Coordinates of C-alpha atoms and ligand atoms in Angstrom, one line a residue:
X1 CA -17.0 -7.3 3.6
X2 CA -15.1 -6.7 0.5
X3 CA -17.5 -6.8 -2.5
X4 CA -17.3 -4.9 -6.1
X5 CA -20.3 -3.7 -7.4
X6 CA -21.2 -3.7 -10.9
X7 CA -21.5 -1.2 -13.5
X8 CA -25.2 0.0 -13.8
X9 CA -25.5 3.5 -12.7
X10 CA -28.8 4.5 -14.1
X11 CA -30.4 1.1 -12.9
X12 CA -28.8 1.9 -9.1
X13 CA -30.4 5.0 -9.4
X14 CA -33.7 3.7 -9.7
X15 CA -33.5 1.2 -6.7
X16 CA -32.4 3.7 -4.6
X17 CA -35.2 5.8 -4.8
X18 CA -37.5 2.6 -4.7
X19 CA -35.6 2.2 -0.9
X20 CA -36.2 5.8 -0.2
X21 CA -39.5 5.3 -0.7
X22 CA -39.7 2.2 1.6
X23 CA -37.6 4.4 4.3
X24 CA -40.0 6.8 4.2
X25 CA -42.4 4.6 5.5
X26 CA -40.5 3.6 8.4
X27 CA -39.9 7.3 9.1
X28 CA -44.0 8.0 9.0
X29 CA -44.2 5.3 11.4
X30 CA -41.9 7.0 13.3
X31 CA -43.4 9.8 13.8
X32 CA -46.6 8.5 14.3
X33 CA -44.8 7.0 17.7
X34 CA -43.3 10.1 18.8
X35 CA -45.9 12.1 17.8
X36 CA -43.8 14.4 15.9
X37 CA -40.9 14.8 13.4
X38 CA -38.0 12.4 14.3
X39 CA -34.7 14.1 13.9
X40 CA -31.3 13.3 12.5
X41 CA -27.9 15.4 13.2
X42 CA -25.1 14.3 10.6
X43 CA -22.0 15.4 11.9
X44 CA -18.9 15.4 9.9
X45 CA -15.1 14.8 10.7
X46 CA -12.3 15.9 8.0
X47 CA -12.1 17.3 5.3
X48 CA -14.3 18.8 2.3
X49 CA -15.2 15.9 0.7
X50 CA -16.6 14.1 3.6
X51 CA -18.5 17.8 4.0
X52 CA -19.9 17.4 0.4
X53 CA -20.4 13.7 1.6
X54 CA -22.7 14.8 4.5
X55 CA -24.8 16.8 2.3
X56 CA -25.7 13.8 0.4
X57 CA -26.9 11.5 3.5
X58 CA -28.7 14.7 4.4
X59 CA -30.3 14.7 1.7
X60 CA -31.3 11.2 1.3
X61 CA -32.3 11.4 5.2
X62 CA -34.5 14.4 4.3
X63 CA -36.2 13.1 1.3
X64 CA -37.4 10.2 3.6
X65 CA -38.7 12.4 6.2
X66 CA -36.4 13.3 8.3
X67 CA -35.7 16.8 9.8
X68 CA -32.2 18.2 10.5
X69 CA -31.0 19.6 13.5
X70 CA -27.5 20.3 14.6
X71 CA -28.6 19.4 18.3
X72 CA -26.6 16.0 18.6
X73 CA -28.8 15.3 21.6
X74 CA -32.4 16.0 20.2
X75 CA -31.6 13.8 17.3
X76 CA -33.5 10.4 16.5
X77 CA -31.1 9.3 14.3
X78 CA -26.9 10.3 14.6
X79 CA -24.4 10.0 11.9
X80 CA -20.7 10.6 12.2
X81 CA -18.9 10.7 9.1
X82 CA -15.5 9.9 9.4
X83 CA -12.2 11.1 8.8
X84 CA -9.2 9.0 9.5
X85 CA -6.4 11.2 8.1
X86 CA -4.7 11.8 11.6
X87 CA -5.2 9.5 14.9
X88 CA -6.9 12.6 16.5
X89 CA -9.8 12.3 13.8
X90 CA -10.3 8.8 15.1
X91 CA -10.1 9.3 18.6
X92 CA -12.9 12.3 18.7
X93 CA -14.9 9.8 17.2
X94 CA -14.3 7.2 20.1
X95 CA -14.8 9.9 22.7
X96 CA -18.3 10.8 21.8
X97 CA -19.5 7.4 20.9
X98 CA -19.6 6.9 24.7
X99 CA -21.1 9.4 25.1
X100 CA -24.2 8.4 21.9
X101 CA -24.0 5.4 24.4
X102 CA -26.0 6.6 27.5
X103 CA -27.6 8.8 24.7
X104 CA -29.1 5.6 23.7
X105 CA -29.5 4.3 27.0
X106 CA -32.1 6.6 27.4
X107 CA -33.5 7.0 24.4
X108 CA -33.9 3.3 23.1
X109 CA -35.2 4.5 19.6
X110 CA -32.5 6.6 18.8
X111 CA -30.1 5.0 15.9
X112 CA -27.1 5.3 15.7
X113 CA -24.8 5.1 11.9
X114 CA -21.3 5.5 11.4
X115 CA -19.3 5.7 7.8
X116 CA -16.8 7.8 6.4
X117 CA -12.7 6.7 5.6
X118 CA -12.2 5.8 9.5
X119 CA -14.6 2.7 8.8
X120 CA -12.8 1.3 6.1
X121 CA -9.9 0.0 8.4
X122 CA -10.3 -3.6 9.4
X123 CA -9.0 -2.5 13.0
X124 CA -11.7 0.1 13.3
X125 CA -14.8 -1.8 12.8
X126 CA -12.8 -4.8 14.8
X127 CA -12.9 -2.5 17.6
X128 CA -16.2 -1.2 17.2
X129 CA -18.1 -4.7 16.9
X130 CA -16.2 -5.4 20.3
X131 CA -16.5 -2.5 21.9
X132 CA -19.1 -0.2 20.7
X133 CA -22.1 -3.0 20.3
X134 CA -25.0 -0.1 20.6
X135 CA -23.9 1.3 16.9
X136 CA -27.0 0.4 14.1
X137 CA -25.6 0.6 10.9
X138 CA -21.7 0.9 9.5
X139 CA -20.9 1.6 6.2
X140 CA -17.9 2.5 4.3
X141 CA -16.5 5.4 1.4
X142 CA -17.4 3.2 -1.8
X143 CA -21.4 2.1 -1.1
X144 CA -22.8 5.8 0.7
X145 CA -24.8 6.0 -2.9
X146 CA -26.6 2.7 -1.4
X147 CA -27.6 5.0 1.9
X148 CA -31.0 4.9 1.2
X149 CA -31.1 1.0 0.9
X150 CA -29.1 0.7 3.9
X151 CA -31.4 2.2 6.0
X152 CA -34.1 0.2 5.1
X153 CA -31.8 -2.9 6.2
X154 CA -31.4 -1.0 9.5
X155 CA -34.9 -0.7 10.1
X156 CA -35.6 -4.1 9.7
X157 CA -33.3 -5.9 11.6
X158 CA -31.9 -5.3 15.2
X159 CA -28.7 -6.7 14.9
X160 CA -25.8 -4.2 14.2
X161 CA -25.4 -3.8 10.1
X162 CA -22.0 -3.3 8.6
X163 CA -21.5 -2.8 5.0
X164 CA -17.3 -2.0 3.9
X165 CA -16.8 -2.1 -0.1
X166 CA -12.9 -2.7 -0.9
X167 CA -13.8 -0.7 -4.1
X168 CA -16.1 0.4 -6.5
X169 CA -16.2 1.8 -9.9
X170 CA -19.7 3.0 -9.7
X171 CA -20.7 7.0 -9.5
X172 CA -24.1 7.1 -9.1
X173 CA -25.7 10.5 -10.4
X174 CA -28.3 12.6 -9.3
X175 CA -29.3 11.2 -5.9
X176 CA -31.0 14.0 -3.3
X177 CA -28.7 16.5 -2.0
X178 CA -29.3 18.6 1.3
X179 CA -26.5 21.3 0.9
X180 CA -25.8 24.0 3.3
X181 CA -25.5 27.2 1.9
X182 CA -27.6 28.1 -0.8
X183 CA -25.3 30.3 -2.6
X184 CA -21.9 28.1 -2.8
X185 CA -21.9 24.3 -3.4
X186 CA -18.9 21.6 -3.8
X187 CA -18.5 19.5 -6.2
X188 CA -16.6 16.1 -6.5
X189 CA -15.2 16.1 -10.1
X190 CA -13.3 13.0 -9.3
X191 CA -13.1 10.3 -6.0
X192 CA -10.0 8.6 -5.1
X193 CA -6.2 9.1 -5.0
X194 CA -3.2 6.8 -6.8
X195 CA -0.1 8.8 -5.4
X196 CA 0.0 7.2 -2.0
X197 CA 2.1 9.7 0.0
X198 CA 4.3 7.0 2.1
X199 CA 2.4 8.8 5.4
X200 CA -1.4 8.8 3.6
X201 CA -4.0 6.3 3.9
X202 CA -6.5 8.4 2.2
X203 CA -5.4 6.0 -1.6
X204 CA -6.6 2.7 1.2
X205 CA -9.6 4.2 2.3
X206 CA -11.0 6.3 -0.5
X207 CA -9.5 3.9 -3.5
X208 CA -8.2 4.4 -6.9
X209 CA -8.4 7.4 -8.6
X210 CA -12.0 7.8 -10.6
X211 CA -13.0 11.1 -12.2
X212 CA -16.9 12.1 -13.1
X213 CA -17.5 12.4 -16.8
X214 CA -17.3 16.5 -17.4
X215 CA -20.8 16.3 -19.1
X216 CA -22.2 15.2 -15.4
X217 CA -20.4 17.9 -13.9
X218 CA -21.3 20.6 -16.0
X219 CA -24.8 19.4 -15.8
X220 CA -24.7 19.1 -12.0
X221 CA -23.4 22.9 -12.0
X222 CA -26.1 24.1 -14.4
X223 CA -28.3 22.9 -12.2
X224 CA -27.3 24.8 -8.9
X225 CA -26.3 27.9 -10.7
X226 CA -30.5 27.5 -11.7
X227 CA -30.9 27.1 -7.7
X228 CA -29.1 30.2 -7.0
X229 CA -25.5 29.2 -6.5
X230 CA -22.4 31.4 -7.6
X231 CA -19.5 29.9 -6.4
X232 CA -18.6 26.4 -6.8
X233 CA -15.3 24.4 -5.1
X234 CA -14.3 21.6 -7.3
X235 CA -13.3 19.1 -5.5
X236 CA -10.7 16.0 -5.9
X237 CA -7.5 14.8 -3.8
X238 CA -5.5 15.7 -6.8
X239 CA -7.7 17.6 -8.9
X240 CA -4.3 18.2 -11.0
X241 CA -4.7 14.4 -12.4
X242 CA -8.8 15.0 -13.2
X243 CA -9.7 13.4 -16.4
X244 CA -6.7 11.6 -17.6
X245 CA -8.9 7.6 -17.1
X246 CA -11.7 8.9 -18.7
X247 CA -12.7 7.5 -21.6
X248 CA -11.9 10.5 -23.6
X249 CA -9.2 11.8 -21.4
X250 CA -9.3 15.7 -20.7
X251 CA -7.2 17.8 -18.4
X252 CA -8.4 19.6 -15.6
X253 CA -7.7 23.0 -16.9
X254 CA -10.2 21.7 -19.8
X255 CA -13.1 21.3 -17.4
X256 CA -12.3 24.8 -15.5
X257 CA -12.4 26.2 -19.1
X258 CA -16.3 24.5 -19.7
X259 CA -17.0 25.4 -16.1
X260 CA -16.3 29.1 -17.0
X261 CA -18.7 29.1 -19.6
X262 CA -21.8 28.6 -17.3
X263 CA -23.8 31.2 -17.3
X264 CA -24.8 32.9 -14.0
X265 CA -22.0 31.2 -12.1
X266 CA -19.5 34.1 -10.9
X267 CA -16.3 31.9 -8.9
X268 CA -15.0 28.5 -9.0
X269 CA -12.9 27.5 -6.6
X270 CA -10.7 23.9 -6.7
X271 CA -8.9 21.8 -4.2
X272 CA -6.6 20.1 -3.7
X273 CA -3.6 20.6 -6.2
X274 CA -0.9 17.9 -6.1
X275 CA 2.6 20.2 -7.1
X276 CA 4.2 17.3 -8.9
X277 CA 0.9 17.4 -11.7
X278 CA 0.4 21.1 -11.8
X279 CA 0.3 22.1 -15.5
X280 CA 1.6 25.0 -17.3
X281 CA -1.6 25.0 -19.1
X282 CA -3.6 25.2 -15.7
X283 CA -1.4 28.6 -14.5
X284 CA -2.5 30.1 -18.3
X285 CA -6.3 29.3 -17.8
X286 CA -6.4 30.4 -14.0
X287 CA -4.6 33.4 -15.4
X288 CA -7.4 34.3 -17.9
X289 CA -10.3 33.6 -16.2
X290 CA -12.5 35.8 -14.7
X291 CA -14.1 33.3 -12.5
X292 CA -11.2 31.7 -11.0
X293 CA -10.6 32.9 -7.8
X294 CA -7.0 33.7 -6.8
X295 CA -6.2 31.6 -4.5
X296 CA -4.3 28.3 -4.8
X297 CA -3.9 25.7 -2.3
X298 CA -0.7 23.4 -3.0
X299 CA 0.3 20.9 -0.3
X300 CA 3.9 21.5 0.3
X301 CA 4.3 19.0 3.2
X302 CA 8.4 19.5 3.7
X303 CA 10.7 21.4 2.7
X304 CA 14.0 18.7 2.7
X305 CA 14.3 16.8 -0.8
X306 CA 15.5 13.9 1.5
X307 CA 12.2 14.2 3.3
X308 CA 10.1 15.2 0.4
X309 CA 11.8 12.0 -1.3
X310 CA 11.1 9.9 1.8
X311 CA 7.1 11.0 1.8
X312 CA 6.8 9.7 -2.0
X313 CA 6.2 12.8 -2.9
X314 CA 7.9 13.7 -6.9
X315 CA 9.5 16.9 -6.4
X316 CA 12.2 18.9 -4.6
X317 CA 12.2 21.8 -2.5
X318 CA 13.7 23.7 -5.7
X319 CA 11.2 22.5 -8.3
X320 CA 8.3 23.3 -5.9
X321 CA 9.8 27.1 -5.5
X322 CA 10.3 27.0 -9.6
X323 CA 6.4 26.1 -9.8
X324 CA 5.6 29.2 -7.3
X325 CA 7.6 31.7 -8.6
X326 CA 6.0 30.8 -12.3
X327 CA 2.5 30.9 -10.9
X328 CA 3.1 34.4 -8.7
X329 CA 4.6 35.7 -12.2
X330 CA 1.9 34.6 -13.7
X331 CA -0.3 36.0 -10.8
X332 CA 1.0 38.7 -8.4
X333 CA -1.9 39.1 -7.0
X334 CA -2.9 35.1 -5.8
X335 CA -3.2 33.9 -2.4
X336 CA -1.0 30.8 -1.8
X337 CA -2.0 28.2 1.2
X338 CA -0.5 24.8 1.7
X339 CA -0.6 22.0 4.0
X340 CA 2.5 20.6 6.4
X341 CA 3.5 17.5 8.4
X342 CA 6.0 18.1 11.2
X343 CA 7.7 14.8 12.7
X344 CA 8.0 12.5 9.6
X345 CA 9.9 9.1 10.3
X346 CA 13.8 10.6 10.2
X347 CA 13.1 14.2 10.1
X348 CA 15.6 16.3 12.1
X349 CA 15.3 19.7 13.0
X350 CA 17.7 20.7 9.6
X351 CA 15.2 19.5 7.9
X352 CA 12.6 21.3 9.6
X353 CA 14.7 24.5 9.2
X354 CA 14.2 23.7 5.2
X355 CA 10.5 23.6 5.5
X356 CA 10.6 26.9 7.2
X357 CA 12.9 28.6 4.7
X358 CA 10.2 27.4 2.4
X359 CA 7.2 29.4 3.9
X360 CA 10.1 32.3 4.2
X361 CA 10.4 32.3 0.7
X362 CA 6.8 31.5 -0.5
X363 CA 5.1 33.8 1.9
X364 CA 2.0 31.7 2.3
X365 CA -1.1 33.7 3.1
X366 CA -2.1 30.6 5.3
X367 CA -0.9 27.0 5.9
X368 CA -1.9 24.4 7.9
X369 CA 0.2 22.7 10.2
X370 CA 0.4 19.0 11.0
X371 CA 2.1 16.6 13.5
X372 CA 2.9 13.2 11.8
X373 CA 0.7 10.7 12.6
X374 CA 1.7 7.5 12.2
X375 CA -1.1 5.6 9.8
X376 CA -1.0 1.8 10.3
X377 CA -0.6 0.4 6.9
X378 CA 1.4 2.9 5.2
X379 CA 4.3 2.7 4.4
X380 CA 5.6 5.3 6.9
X381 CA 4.4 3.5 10.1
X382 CA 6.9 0.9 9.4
X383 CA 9.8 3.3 9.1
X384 CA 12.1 3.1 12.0
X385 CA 13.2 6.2 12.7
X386 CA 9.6 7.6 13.9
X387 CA 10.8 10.7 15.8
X388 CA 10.7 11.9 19.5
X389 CA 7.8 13.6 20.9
X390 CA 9.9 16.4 22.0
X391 CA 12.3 16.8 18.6
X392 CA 8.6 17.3 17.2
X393 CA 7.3 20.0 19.7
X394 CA 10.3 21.6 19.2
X395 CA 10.3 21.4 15.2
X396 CA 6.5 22.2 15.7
X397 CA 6.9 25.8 17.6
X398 CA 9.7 27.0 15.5
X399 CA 7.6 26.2 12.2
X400 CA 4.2 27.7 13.3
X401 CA 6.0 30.7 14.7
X402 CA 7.2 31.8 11.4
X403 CA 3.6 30.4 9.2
X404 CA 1.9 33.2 11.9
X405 CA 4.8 35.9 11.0
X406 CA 4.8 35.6 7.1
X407 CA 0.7 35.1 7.0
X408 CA 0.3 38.3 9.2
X409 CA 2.5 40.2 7.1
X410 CA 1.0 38.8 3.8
X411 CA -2.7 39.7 4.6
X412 CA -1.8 43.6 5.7
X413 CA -1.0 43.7 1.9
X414 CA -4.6 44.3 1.1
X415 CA -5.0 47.4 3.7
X416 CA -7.2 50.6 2.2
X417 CA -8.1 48.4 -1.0
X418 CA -11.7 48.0 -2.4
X419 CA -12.3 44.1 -3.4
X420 CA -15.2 41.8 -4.2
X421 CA -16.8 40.2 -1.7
X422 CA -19.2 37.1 -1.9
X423 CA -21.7 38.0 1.4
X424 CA -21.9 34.6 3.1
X425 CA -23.2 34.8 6.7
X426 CA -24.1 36.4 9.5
X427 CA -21.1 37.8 12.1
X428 CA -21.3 35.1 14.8
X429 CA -19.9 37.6 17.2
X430 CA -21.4 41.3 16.2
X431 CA -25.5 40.3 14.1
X432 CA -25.2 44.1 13.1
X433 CA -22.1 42.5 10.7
X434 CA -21.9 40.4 7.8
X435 CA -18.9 38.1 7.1
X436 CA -17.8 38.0 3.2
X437 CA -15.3 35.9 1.6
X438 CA -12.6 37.5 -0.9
X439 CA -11.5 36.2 -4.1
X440 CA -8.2 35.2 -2.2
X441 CA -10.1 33.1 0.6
X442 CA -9.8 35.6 3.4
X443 CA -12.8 37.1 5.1
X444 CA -14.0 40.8 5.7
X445 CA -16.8 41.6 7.9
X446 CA -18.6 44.7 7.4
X447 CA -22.3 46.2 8.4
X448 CA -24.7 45.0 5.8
X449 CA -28.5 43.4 6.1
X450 CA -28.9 39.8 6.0
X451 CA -30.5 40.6 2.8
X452 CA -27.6 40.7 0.8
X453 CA -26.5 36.5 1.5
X454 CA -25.5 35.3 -1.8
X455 CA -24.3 38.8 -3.5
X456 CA -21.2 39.8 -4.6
X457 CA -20.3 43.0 -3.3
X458 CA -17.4 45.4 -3.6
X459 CA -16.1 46.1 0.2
X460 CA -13.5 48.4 1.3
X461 CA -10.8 46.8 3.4
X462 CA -10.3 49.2 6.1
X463 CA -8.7 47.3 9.1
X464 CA -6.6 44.1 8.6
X465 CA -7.0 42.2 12.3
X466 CA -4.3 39.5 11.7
X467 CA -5.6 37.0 9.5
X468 CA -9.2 38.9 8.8
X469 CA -10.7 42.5 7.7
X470 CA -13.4 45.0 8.5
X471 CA -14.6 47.3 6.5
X472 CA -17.5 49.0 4.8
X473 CA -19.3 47.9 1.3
X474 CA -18.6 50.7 -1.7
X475 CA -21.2 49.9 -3.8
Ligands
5AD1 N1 0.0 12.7 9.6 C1 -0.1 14.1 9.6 N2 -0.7 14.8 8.6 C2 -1.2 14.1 7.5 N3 -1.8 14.5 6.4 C3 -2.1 13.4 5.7 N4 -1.7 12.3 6.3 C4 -1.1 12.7 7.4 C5 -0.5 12.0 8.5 N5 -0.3 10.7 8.5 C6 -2.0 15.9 6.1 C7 -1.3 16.3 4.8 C8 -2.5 16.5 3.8 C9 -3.6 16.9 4.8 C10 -4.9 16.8 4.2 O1 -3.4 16.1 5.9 O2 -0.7 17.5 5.0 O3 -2.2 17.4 2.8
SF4_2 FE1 -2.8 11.6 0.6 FE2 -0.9 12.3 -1.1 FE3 -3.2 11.4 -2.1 FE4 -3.1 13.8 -0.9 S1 -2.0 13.2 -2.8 S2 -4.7 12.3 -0.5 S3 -1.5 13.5 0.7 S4 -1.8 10.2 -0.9

């Protein structure tokens, strides 16, 4: 444990597909046992980075052979990727590694992997190594560009491999990716966080902040655009701070400006915005571009400046409203969603009552709502006012009652209007339906053919259902 790697990005590149090469051999041999494909389900906890993260070990797991299957138990080979934001991330994990255990019990060739942020806390793999002895292969955020290599090391040995970086300042380009919708794609622009958030372990487990050099970007999207993508999600923890390490610093509304310049690509989304970095210059692009979608997603977290203050997090309730009211004057029409904790150490229910006179005031089309849990290493686990299960409930209710109120109201807004939709999927519940995405994030489901996956279209809104539409396409 705890190694840095060195800087040689192009030369990585090159082993990596040397150990692909020699994985694929093991995987042919595989298959030559079972008499057909082997199998692997990747299955990912969190947020959209580990999902973008998936679609990278898919696609090294592919390249070697593999097949994909979403059928936990049909797989040959199982890989959770981890999310350790909240203790509820972690003990899903726990929960169905027993039951991979009698998986494996009857299945002896079946391997098992985990890796994501949960498996960069010393406790985690402690309890693991003790408990959870069956696991193949463990590997951290830092070294998942060393997948293929890792692998091989799991094939050859028998004992349980476990590989945690501290850190790394390596971004190692164009290795296979498996993505999941062939019309939309994320991409990191940047890895890492420096604001550490006293509740957050995400700065421990995903490092410093590093942003890709734009030209890699821009390259990256050329290339899906090619492959038939038209909507991209940038993606960063604070995509507000992209670019200022570089080597030839540039600010993130820079890159959305070189990003709407590719041809053929129609939206680009980004997340996540930290408020305290949001730029004036960022509201003035978003507010020209054609591409940008209108919808912005700004953690708000609490609504008390003692609380705010308390969470590390550089602004106050009335500086955060300031920044709202400049970006809905700048954009009417945009869609606002944020993210808060409920039942940070020393929050009271006054203090809660400020977070909800908050969502009064902003009107968030959608925000998500989370009970503090308490992180062990950051700052706010050793706090000593943590608060009572019960003063949380009760702050809890009150909050989510009015999220659901000011959402409802917000989304009927858009009733009898004709908007663009990007066609996306088939209607889980009604196959005569297709489900489309609006600019603003929400989705409208209307009778279309299957045909039309990938295509903007322009789609009445007839009947707002709460937080969703149907309607009927225009044109
Ligand atoms: N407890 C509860 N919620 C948390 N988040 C981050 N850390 C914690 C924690 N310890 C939430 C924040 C963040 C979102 C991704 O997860 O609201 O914006
Ligand atoms: Fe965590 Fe704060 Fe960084 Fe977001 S900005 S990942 S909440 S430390």
């Amino acid at each position: 444990m705890g190694q840095y790697a060195s800087r040689n990005d192009a030369q990585e590149l090159a082993m990596q597909q040397v150990y692909m090469e020699k994985a694929a051999f093991y995987v042919a041999e595989l298959k030559r046992q079972l008499g057909r494909q082997p199998l692997c389900c990747v299955t990912t906890f969190g947020c959209q980075m580990n999902a973008r993260d998936s679609e990278k070990l898919l696609g090294i797991l592919t390249r070697i052979g593999y097949a994909a299957t979403t059928e936990e138990k049909e797989a040959d080979f199982v890989i959770y990727n981890t999310c350790t934001v909240r203790d509820n991330a972690n003990q899903r994990v726990y929960g169905r590694l027993g039951f991979l255990n009698s998986m494996k019990r009857n299945k002896p060739h079946l391997k098992v992997a985990l890796c994501g942020c949960m498996m960069q806390e010393r406790s985690v793999i402690e309890k693991i190594t003790k408990s959870y002895r069956f696991v193949d292969l463990i590997f951290g955020t830092h070294n998942i560009f060393k997948f293929a290599q890792l692998l091989v090391t799991m094939f050859e040995n028998h004992e349980m491999i476990i590989d945690i970086w501290q850190e790394t300042d390596q971004i190692v380009e164009e290795l296979p990716v498996n993505r999941k919708y062939s019309y939309k794609s994320g991409i990191n622009i940047m890895f890492g966080c420096n604001n550490f958030c006293s509740y957050c372990i995400v700065p421990y487990v995903r490092g410093r902040e590093r942003s890709r050099d734009p030209k890699e970007i821009i390259q990256e999207i050329e290339h899906l655009v090619t492959d038939g993508v038209v909507e991209v999600m940038l993606l960063g923890q604070n995509v507000n701070s992209y670019g200022k390490n570089l080597e030839d610093p540039i600010t993130f509304a820079k890159l959305l400006q070189e990003v709407e310049q590719i041809e053929g690509l129609r939206r680009i989304r980004f997340m996540t915005s930290h408020p305290k970095d949001l730029s004036d210059e960022l509201i003035d692009v978003m507010k020209q571009s054609k591409k940008i979608c209108r919808h912005l997603h700004l953690p708000v977290q609490a609504g008390s400046d003692r609380i705010l203050q308390a969470m590390n997090r550089h602004y106050t309730k009335a500086q955060y409203l300031a920044l709202v009211d400049k970006i809905r004057t700048a954009m009417p029409d945009i869609a606002l969603t944020t993210d808060i904790i409920v039942g940070f150490p020393g929050e009271t229910i006054k203090d809660v009552e400020e977070t909800i006179d908050v969502v009064r005031k902003v009107q968030y089309d959608n925000a998500f709502t989370f009970i503090y849990s308490k992180r062990t290493g950051t700052p706010a686990a050793a706090m000593e006012d943590q608060v009572p299960e019960a003063v949380v409930h009760e702050g809890f209710d009150k909050l989510l009652k009015v999220v659901q109120e000011t959402a409802k109201e917000r989304a009927a807004l858009l009733q009898g209007k004709v908007m663009e939709a990007l066609v996306e999927e088939v209607n889980e519940q009604d196959a005569s339906l297709m489900t489309g995405r609006l600019s603003n994030n929400m989705l409208v489901h209307f009778p279309a053919s299957e045909s039309l996956i990938g295509q903007l279209v322009q789609v009445s809104l007839d009947e707002c259902h709460g937080f969703y539409y149907t309607g009927h396409i225009v044109k």
